[in-house]
Amino acid sequence: MPNQIDLFQQEPMYITGKPVVTIFHNSTNLFSIVKLKVNETNSTYEDKEIIVTGYFPPLMNEETYRFTGQIKQHPKYGTQFQVETFAKDVPETEQGIIHYLSSDLFHGIGRKTAETIVKKLGKDAIRLILDDPEALDAVPRLAKEKKETIRMTLEQNLGLERVMIQLNEWGFGPQLAMRIYQTYREETIEVLMKNPFRLIEDVEGIGFHRADELGSKLGMTGKHPDRIKAAVFHLLNAASLSEGHVYLHAEHILPSVKQLLESSQFEEVPYDAISTACMELVEEGKLAGEMSRFYLPSLYFSEVGIASKLETLIQEQQERTGFPTSEIRKALGEAEERLGVSYAETQIAAIELGMNASVMLLTGGPGTGKTTVVRGLVEVYAELHGLTLDPKEYAKKQEPFPIILAAPTGRAAKRLNESTGLPSMTIHRLLGFTGQEKEEETERDIKGNLIIIDEMSMVDTWLAHQLLKAIPEGAQVIFVGDQDQLPPVGPGQVLKDLLASKRIPTVELTDIYRQSAGSSIIELAHQMKKGQLPTNLIDKTSDRSFIKAGPEQIPKVVEQVIKSALAKGHTIKELQVLAPMYKGPAGIDALNKMIQQMVNPNDTKKRKEIVFGETTYRIGDKVLQLVNQPESQVYNGDMGEVISISKASENVEKQDMLVVSFEGIEVTYQRNDLGQLTLAYCCSIHKSQGSEFPIVIMPVVRSYMKMLRRNLLYTGITRAKNFLILCGDAEVFKFGIERNDDLARLTSLKERLSEEAVPVTEPIVEDEGSEVVNEVADENEKEISLTASNHLTIHPLVGMNGTTPYDFLDKAE
């Protein structure tokens, strides 16, 4: 058994030895598990072999390696050495170096060449070559090809270790250090020494404060230009990802950046230094500036691209030859007979508009018949264009299906398929995204004549741009959605802006058709849209009930509701608990554990299970996919069931694995993939968007109050198809309905689409009371110094002489 590290030991704990067998190696993040034959250690570990785990590349069996780290006792797998740094043992004598350089590792390098190198560079030859690739130029008569061989082989075999040791000394753990190395490779140290703040832009998971710590170690403190630029970029990036903003005003950026910089280091950063940094970021193409706004370039060009494509579609409308109303009505009458439905006047108006519009919006709340109209649009379009709706006919001819139905999530796409009987898919799949590319750099082409996108309220600015870019000339586009639902998880509010611009032909459905006219769930939703509540909120109806409970009582109430539903013959798949927060007794995490123990326990401890972090998975568990995995046709928000568990001792991969079925699509997850999953008995309201469930149980308690808003509650209750059980505090529910400050997002798409939009070359005043100067031309002629008192009055494009990012639009696209 291992002893604990000696408290008086100055040197880090290490173990040296040769690999016996590699038990596991992940080629993506380089996480490895290796059995090591121990040669030497400064711990009191006495066994001849030990398991080492950590992030390092494949090891060569005959090589000796030195690992630093800690000995840990794994509850299941026993004693392991947890690696922090690793290095290959490098010979230190001249003879040892000659032997090393003339080994089979260095192809084409014989003993004489190795001796010549050592004679010239001495016993520090390896270090000198790694530090300075031109060091070999000093060796006489050494061919260029051999120099490259030596440099590349040393870099491949020793460069990574050197980088990892340096990153460890800078305070980065093994996993993060490996991610940094995979970004910059052999240039890692050089890149970070020059500008450590690049980490914020280039490496996921590193924010300003972490990069600032490294910058401080490297002497880039206070008002260093790279530090200021990093803070500006960080602020804009955080605003887009956390708050959904597409841009920030200069008057917000300057004081916020100043506060961020001065809060971590006690040195004043002047406003003019921040302003200069903003302008330089624009010049470098890392920010886009327009009027008093600053954007991330991808968001700026996405908005411009969306507006440009929509303007093209609007122009195409003027040139389009439409079908006569009589012809549309005739085709619609035939469709009504086939479908067994009778369309109302508003629905007929939507179908008529859809047949002749290049682009249109179809919007409305729950139960207003949006899906029924979509089916009618498809049927009438096919009739008018003489098309069959049988996909097999197109497959025989190897032709694309002419009508495309898509939605942001897999579950929303599945609902579209179920309601229309036609092929549907996610927008990501439609665009062919693999999940590996940067979306703003992709070019896709859609082959279709009528394109209908459902759940448009969930589509963010980036995705909307990619979608519109891919729409072929002459195609008709119909966007369907409910603007009162939650905005997208990503930046922007595309549907809301399109509606507000009033440039896109729109039909809003208001009459209620879905379910019975007396559905209290639908009635509640439409009252909530108006900020009203029914007087009978807490009364029990045929499809809705309200159970009074405090936060501590919620788990018991949810348990009783589920027991009652199961006893009546419902399955756990039909029930969905929705909550806005993860922590606390009424949070998602606690409710998931409680429900799992209730419906899928392992009291005898005889069932197979996999524990990952704080989550336990068993066969039969309901799970939720957290990230897009297009190669497996599984996407963020998809729900599935664990159907198989294989322990490490039972498979050739020697690793715990589980298989999840997503509506028949089976996906295998190894242990290191389990971060992509979570239990789904209870999920967030955001994750439920685009889905419907027969029974929804939704706690609403005081501990949720900071999260509660009308659109959140509205989205939650409209997920219920047949029954809605609210539990908690009616006053808290009322508070959420009255709170309609839906954290307004800063976007400029509406303005770009507006017929009254101000030309981009003429700056405008953004906020009432702001003293942002309108005439940049006048300011360009002055010499200006930014101060704390005048920083809000100076336009951010001063000195740009009328240049805006629009001038580079063709180049960027």
PDB file of N, CA and C in Angstrom, residues 603-665:
ATOM      1  N   ASP A 603     -31.595  -0.984  -5.264  1.00  0.00           N
ATOM      2  CA  ASP A 603     -31.510  -1.229  -3.824  1.00  0.00           C
ATOM      3  C   ASP A 603     -30.679  -2.458  -3.484  1.00  0.00           C
ATOM      4  N   THR A 604     -30.698  -3.459  -4.361  1.00  0.00           N
ATOM      5  CA  THR A 604     -29.960  -4.700  -4.071  1.00  0.00           C
ATOM      6  C   THR A 604     -28.480  -4.579  -4.453  1.00  0.00           C
ATOM      7  N   LYS A 605     -28.131  -3.508  -5.177  1.00  0.00           N
ATOM      8  CA  LYS A 605     -26.756  -3.279  -5.663  1.00  0.00           C
ATOM      9  C   LYS A 605     -26.297  -4.370  -6.620  1.00  0.00           C
ATOM     10  N   LYS A 606     -27.247  -5.121  -7.181  1.00  0.00           N
ATOM     11  CA  LYS A 606     -26.889  -6.192  -8.112  1.00  0.00           C
ATOM     12  C   LYS A 606     -27.004  -5.761  -9.570  1.00  0.00           C
ATOM     13  N   ARG A 607     -27.646  -4.619  -9.809  1.00  0.00           N
ATOM     14  CA  ARG A 607     -27.798  -4.135 -11.181  1.00  0.00           C
ATOM     15  C   ARG A 607     -26.540  -3.396 -11.619  1.00  0.00           C
ATOM     16  N   LYS A 608     -26.250  -3.472 -12.911  1.00  0.00           N
ATOM     17  CA  LYS A 608     -25.118  -2.724 -13.451  1.00  0.00           C
ATOM     18  C   LYS A 608     -25.420  -1.235 -13.406  1.00  0.00           C
ATOM     19  N   GLU A 609     -24.411  -0.447 -13.067  1.00  0.00           N
ATOM     20  CA  GLU A 609     -24.559   0.993 -13.117  1.00  0.00           C
ATOM     21  C   GLU A 609     -23.189   1.625 -13.333  1.00  0.00           C
ATOM     22  N   ILE A 610     -23.190   2.826 -13.860  1.00  0.00           N
ATOM     23  CA  ILE A 610     -21.962   3.588 -14.067  1.00  0.00           C
ATOM     24  C   ILE A 610     -22.107   4.908 -13.324  1.00  0.00           C
ATOM     25  N   VAL A 611     -21.143   5.199 -12.488  1.00  0.00           N
ATOM     26  CA  VAL A 611     -21.143   6.465 -11.758  1.00  0.00           C
ATOM     27  C   VAL A 611     -20.179   7.417 -12.461  1.00  0.00           C
ATOM     28  N   PHE A 612     -20.688   8.577 -12.836  1.00  0.00           N
ATOM     29  CA  PHE A 612     -19.870   9.598 -13.505  1.00  0.00           C
ATOM     30  C   PHE A 612     -20.106  10.912 -12.782  1.00  0.00           C
ATOM     31  N   GLY A 613     -19.071  11.368 -12.067  1.00  0.00           N
ATOM     32  CA  GLY A 613     -19.250  12.564 -11.242  1.00  0.00           C
ATOM     33  C   GLY A 613     -20.280  12.288 -10.168  1.00  0.00           C
ATOM     34  N   GLU A 614     -21.317  13.095 -10.105  1.00  0.00           N
ATOM     35  CA  GLU A 614     -22.369  12.912  -9.103  1.00  0.00           C
ATOM     36  C   GLU A 614     -23.599  12.218  -9.690  1.00  0.00           C
ATOM     37  N   THR A 615     -23.477  11.735 -10.927  1.00  0.00           N
ATOM     38  CA  THR A 615     -24.624  11.110 -11.592  1.00  0.00           C
ATOM     39  C   THR A 615     -24.401   9.612 -11.757  1.00  0.00           C
ATOM     40  N   THR A 616     -25.435   8.840 -11.466  1.00  0.00           N
ATOM     41  CA  THR A 616     -25.404   7.389 -11.646  1.00  0.00           C
ATOM     42  C   THR A 616     -26.339   7.015 -12.793  1.00  0.00           C
ATOM     43  N   TYR A 617     -25.852   6.171 -13.702  1.00  0.00           N
ATOM     44  CA  TYR A 617     -26.654   5.731 -14.848  1.00  0.00           C
ATOM     45  C   TYR A 617     -26.954   4.246 -14.725  1.00  0.00           C
ATOM     46  N   ARG A 618     -28.224   3.881 -14.998  1.00  0.00           N
ATOM     47  CA  ARG A 618     -28.646   2.480 -14.991  1.00  0.00           C
ATOM     48  C   ARG A 618     -29.465   2.206 -16.255  1.00  0.00           C
ATOM     49  N   ILE A 619     -29.556   0.959 -16.629  1.00  0.00           N
ATOM     50  CA  ILE A 619     -30.397   0.586 -17.769  1.00  0.00           C
ATOM     51  C   ILE A 619     -31.836   1.005 -17.462  1.00  0.00           C
ATOM     52  N   GLY A 620     -32.465   1.650 -18.425  1.00  0.00           N
ATOM     53  CA  GLY A 620     -33.833   2.132 -18.240  1.00  0.00           C
ATOM     54  C   GLY A 620     -33.916   3.595 -17.884  1.00  0.00           C
ATOM     55  N   ASP A 621     -32.779   4.226 -17.576  1.00  0.00           N
ATOM     56  CA  ASP A 621     -32.799   5.649 -17.210  1.00  0.00           C
ATOM     57  C   ASP A 621     -33.160   6.521 -18.401  1.00  0.00           C
ATOM     58  N   LYS A 622     -33.920   7.560 -18.127  1.00  0.00           N
ATOM     59  CA  LYS A 622     -34.261   8.583 -19.117  1.00  0.00           C
ATOM     60  C   LYS A 622     -33.139   9.620 -19.096  1.00  0.00           C
ATOM     61  N   VAL A 623     -32.512   9.872 -20.246  1.00  0.00           N
ATOM     62  CA  VAL A 623     -31.351  10.764 -20.287  1.00  0.00           C
ATOM     63  C   VAL A 623     -31.525  11.843 -21.357  1.00  0.00           C
ATOM     64  N   LEU A 624     -30.740  12.907 -21.204  1.00  0.00           N
ATOM     65  CA  LEU A 624     -30.803  14.071 -22.088  1.00  0.00           C
ATOM     66  C   LEU A 624     -29.435  14.328 -22.699  1.00  0.00           C
ATOM     67  N   GLN A 625     -29.398  14.527 -24.022  1.00  0.00           N
ATOM     68  CA  GLN A 625     -28.154  14.868 -24.715  1.00  0.00           C
ATOM     69  C   GLN A 625     -27.892  16.366 -24.546  1.00  0.00           C
ATOM     70  N   LEU A 626     -26.657  16.736 -24.178  1.00  0.00           N
ATOM     71  CA  LEU A 626     -26.335  18.125 -23.862  1.00  0.00           C
ATOM     72  C   LEU A 626     -25.590  18.851 -24.970  1.00  0.00           C
ATOM     73  N   VAL A 627     -25.032  18.103 -25.928  1.00  0.00           N
ATOM     74  CA  VAL A 627     -24.275  18.748 -27.011  1.00  0.00           C
ATOM     75  C   VAL A 627     -24.682  18.118 -28.348  1.00  0.00           C
ATOM     76  N   ASN A 628     -24.480  18.863 -29.424  1.00  0.00           N
ATOM     77  CA  ASN A 628     -24.774  18.325 -30.755  1.00  0.00           C
ATOM     78  C   ASN A 628     -23.762  17.243 -31.116  1.00  0.00           C
ATOM     79  N   GLN A 629     -24.262  16.142 -31.645  1.00  0.00           N
ATOM     80  CA  GLN A 629     -23.410  15.061 -32.139  1.00  0.00           C
ATOM     81  C   GLN A 629     -23.947  14.649 -33.515  1.00  0.00           C
ATOM     82  N   PRO A 630     -23.737  15.543 -34.509  1.00  0.00           N
ATOM     83  CA  PRO A 630     -24.359  15.329 -35.825  1.00  0.00           C
ATOM     84  C   PRO A 630     -23.977  14.000 -36.475  1.00  0.00           C
ATOM     85  N   GLU A 631     -22.737  13.542 -36.231  1.00  0.00           N
ATOM     86  CA  GLU A 631     -22.313  12.296 -36.864  1.00  0.00           C
ATOM     87  C   GLU A 631     -23.162  11.109 -36.405  1.00  0.00           C
ATOM     88  N   SER A 632     -23.798  11.241 -35.233  1.00  0.00           N
ATOM     89  CA  SER A 632     -24.680  10.178 -34.730  1.00  0.00           C
ATOM     90  C   SER A 632     -26.155  10.547 -34.886  1.00  0.00           C
ATOM     91  N   GLN A 633     -26.420  11.703 -35.519  1.00  0.00           N
ATOM     92  CA  GLN A 633     -27.773  12.223 -35.694  1.00  0.00           C
ATOM     93  C   GLN A 633     -28.469  12.445 -34.352  1.00  0.00           C
ATOM     94  N   VAL A 634     -27.691  12.915 -33.379  1.00  0.00           N
ATOM     95  CA  VAL A 634     -28.219  13.219 -32.058  1.00  0.00           C
ATOM     96  C   VAL A 634     -27.822  14.650 -31.724  1.00  0.00           C
ATOM     97  N   TYR A 635     -28.774  15.399 -31.150  1.00  0.00           N
ATOM     98  CA  TYR A 635     -28.539  16.823 -30.963  1.00  0.00           C
ATOM     99  C   TYR A 635     -28.896  17.275 -29.541  1.00  0.00           C
ATOM    100  N   ASN A 636     -28.335  18.420 -29.177  1.00  0.00           N
ATOM    101  CA  ASN A 636     -28.589  19.047 -27.885  1.00  0.00           C
ATOM    102  C   ASN A 636     -30.097  19.113 -27.622  1.00  0.00           C
ATOM    103  N   GLY A 637     -30.523  18.548 -26.500  1.00  0.00           N
ATOM    104  CA  GLY A 637     -31.943  18.564 -26.156  1.00  0.00           C
ATOM    105  C   GLY A 637     -32.674  17.270 -26.456  1.00  0.00           C
ATOM    106  N   ASP A 638     -32.050  16.353 -27.207  1.00  0.00           N
ATOM    107  CA  ASP A 638     -32.696  15.072 -27.509  1.00  0.00           C
ATOM    108  C   ASP A 638     -32.764  14.208 -26.250  1.00  0.00           C
ATOM    109  N   MET A 639     -33.883  13.502 -26.069  1.00  0.00           N
ATOM    110  CA  MET A 639     -34.042  12.607 -24.926  1.00  0.00           C
ATOM    111  C   MET A 639     -33.983  11.158 -25.386  1.00  0.00           C
ATOM    112  N   GLY A 640     -33.381  10.315 -24.579  1.00  0.00           N
ATOM    113  CA  GLY A 640     -33.268   8.907 -24.910  1.00  0.00           C
ATOM    114  C   GLY A 640     -33.341   8.045 -23.673  1.00  0.00           C
ATOM    115  N   GLU A 641     -33.107   6.741 -23.872  1.00  0.00           N
ATOM    116  CA  GLU A 641     -33.160   5.784 -22.767  1.00  0.00           C
ATOM    117  C   GLU A 641     -31.905   4.914 -22.783  1.00  0.00           C
ATOM    118  N   VAL A 642     -31.309   4.721 -21.615  1.00  0.00           N
ATOM    119  CA  VAL A 642     -30.151   3.827 -21.506  1.00  0.00           C
ATOM    120  C   VAL A 642     -30.641   2.396 -21.706  1.00  0.00           C
ATOM    121  N   ILE A 643     -30.097   1.715 -22.719  1.00  0.00           N
ATOM    122  CA  ILE A 643     -30.564   0.345 -23.027  1.00  0.00           C
ATOM    123  C   ILE A 643     -29.506  -0.716 -22.763  1.00  0.00           C
ATOM    124  N   SER A 644     -28.260  -0.288 -22.523  1.00  0.00           N
ATOM    125  CA  SER A 644     -27.203  -1.285 -22.287  1.00  0.00           C
ATOM    126  C   SER A 644     -26.066  -0.649 -21.498  1.00  0.00           C
ATOM    127  N   ILE A 645     -25.471  -1.430 -20.604  1.00  0.00           N
ATOM    128  CA  ILE A 645     -24.270  -1.010 -19.868  1.00  0.00           C
ATOM    129  C   ILE A 645     -23.260  -2.135 -19.941  1.00  0.00           C
ATOM    130  N   SER A 646     -22.028  -1.774 -20.314  1.00  0.00           N
ATOM    131  CA  SER A 646     -20.940  -2.747 -20.407  1.00  0.00           C
ATOM    132  C   SER A 646     -19.786  -2.273 -19.536  1.00  0.00           C
ATOM    133  N   LYS A 647     -19.373  -3.099 -18.589  1.00  0.00           N
ATOM    134  CA  LYS A 647     -18.286  -2.729 -17.685  1.00  0.00           C
ATOM    135  C   LYS A 647     -16.932  -2.949 -18.369  1.00  0.00           C
ATOM    136  N   ALA A 648     -15.921  -2.270 -17.852  1.00  0.00           N
ATOM    137  CA  ALA A 648     -14.587  -2.316 -18.454  1.00  0.00           C
ATOM    138  C   ALA A 648     -14.062  -3.746 -18.587  1.00  0.00           C
ATOM    139  N   SER A 649     -14.398  -4.593 -17.627  1.00  0.00           N
ATOM    140  CA  SER A 649     -13.901  -5.974 -17.646  1.00  0.00           C
ATOM    141  C   SER A 649     -14.622  -6.851 -18.668  1.00  0.00           C
ATOM    142  N   GLU A 650     -15.668  -6.285 -19.307  1.00  0.00           N
ATOM    143  CA  GLU A 650     -16.495  -7.084 -20.204  1.00  0.00           C
ATOM    144  C   GLU A 650     -16.291  -6.757 -21.682  1.00  0.00           C
ATOM    145  N   ASN A 651     -15.435  -5.797 -22.000  1.00  0.00           N
ATOM    146  CA  ASN A 651     -15.270  -5.432 -23.415  1.00  0.00           C
ATOM    147  C   ASN A 651     -13.805  -5.254 -23.764  1.00  0.00           C
ATOM    148  N   VAL A 652     -13.530  -5.295 -25.065  1.00  0.00           N
ATOM    149  CA  VAL A 652     -12.138  -5.224 -25.530  1.00  0.00           C
ATOM    150  C   VAL A 652     -11.556  -3.831 -25.327  1.00  0.00           C
ATOM    151  N   GLU A 653     -12.422  -2.808 -25.258  1.00  0.00           N
ATOM    152  CA  GLU A 653     -11.922  -1.444 -25.038  1.00  0.00           C
ATOM    153  C   GLU A 653     -11.439  -1.228 -23.614  1.00  0.00           C
ATOM    154  N   LYS A 654     -11.765  -2.184 -22.718  1.00  0.00           N
ATOM    155  CA  LYS A 654     -11.373  -2.099 -21.309  1.00  0.00           C
ATOM    156  C   LYS A 654     -11.847  -0.792 -20.685  1.00  0.00           C
ATOM    157  N   GLN A 655     -13.108  -0.462 -20.981  1.00  0.00           N
ATOM    158  CA  GLN A 655     -13.651   0.777 -20.461  1.00  0.00           C
ATOM    159  C   GLN A 655     -15.154   0.651 -20.238  1.00  0.00           C
ATOM    160  N   ASP A 656     -15.646   1.307 -19.187  1.00  0.00           N
ATOM    161  CA  ASP A 656     -17.083   1.332 -18.962  1.00  0.00           C
ATOM    162  C   ASP A 656     -17.764   2.016 -20.140  1.00  0.00           C
ATOM    163  N   MET A 657     -18.867   1.418 -20.600  1.00  0.00           N
ATOM    164  CA  MET A 657     -19.585   1.977 -21.750  1.00  0.00           C
ATOM    165  C   MET A 657     -21.084   1.827 -21.521  1.00  0.00           C
ATOM    166  N   LEU A 658     -21.851   2.770 -22.080  1.00  0.00           N
ATOM    167  CA  LEU A 658     -23.300   2.591 -22.072  1.00  0.00           C
ATOM    168  C   LEU A 658     -23.866   2.968 -23.438  1.00  0.00           C
ATOM    169  N   VAL A 659     -25.012   2.376 -23.763  1.00  0.00           N
ATOM    170  CA  VAL A 659     -25.677   2.629 -25.041  1.00  0.00           C
ATOM    171  C   VAL A 659     -27.019   3.285 -24.753  1.00  0.00           C
ATOM    172  N   VAL A 660     -27.279   4.385 -25.477  1.00  0.00           N
ATOM    173  CA  VAL A 660     -28.546   5.111 -25.329  1.00  0.00           C
ATOM    174  C   VAL A 660     -29.315   5.026 -26.640  1.00  0.00           C
ATOM    175  N   SER A 661     -30.604   4.740 -26.544  1.00  0.00           N
ATOM    176  CA  SER A 661     -31.473   4.734 -27.712  1.00  0.00           C
ATOM    177  C   SER A 661     -32.246   6.035 -27.768  1.00  0.00           C
ATOM    178  N   PHE A 662     -32.047   6.785 -28.856  1.00  0.00           N
ATOM    179  CA  PHE A 662     -32.795   8.009 -29.099  1.00  0.00           C
ATOM    180  C   PHE A 662     -33.813   7.707 -30.197  1.00  0.00           C
ATOM    181  N   GLU A 663     -35.003   7.298 -29.787  1.00  0.00           N
ATOM    182  CA  GLU A 663     -36.064   6.966 -30.753  1.00  0.00           C
ATOM    183  C   GLU A 663     -35.547   6.009 -31.825  1.00  0.00           C
ATOM    184  N   GLY A 664     -34.791   4.988 -31.401  1.00  0.00           N
ATOM    185  CA  GLY A 664     -34.291   3.984 -32.336  1.00  0.00           C
ATOM    186  C   GLY A 664     -32.872   4.216 -32.813  1.00  0.00           C
ATOM    187  N   ILE A 665     -32.353   5.422 -32.647  1.00  0.00           N
ATOM    188  CA  ILE A 665     -30.956   5.697 -33.000  1.00  0.00           C
ATOM    189  C   ILE A 665     -30.102   5.355 -31.778  1.00  0.00           C
TER     190      ILE A 665
END
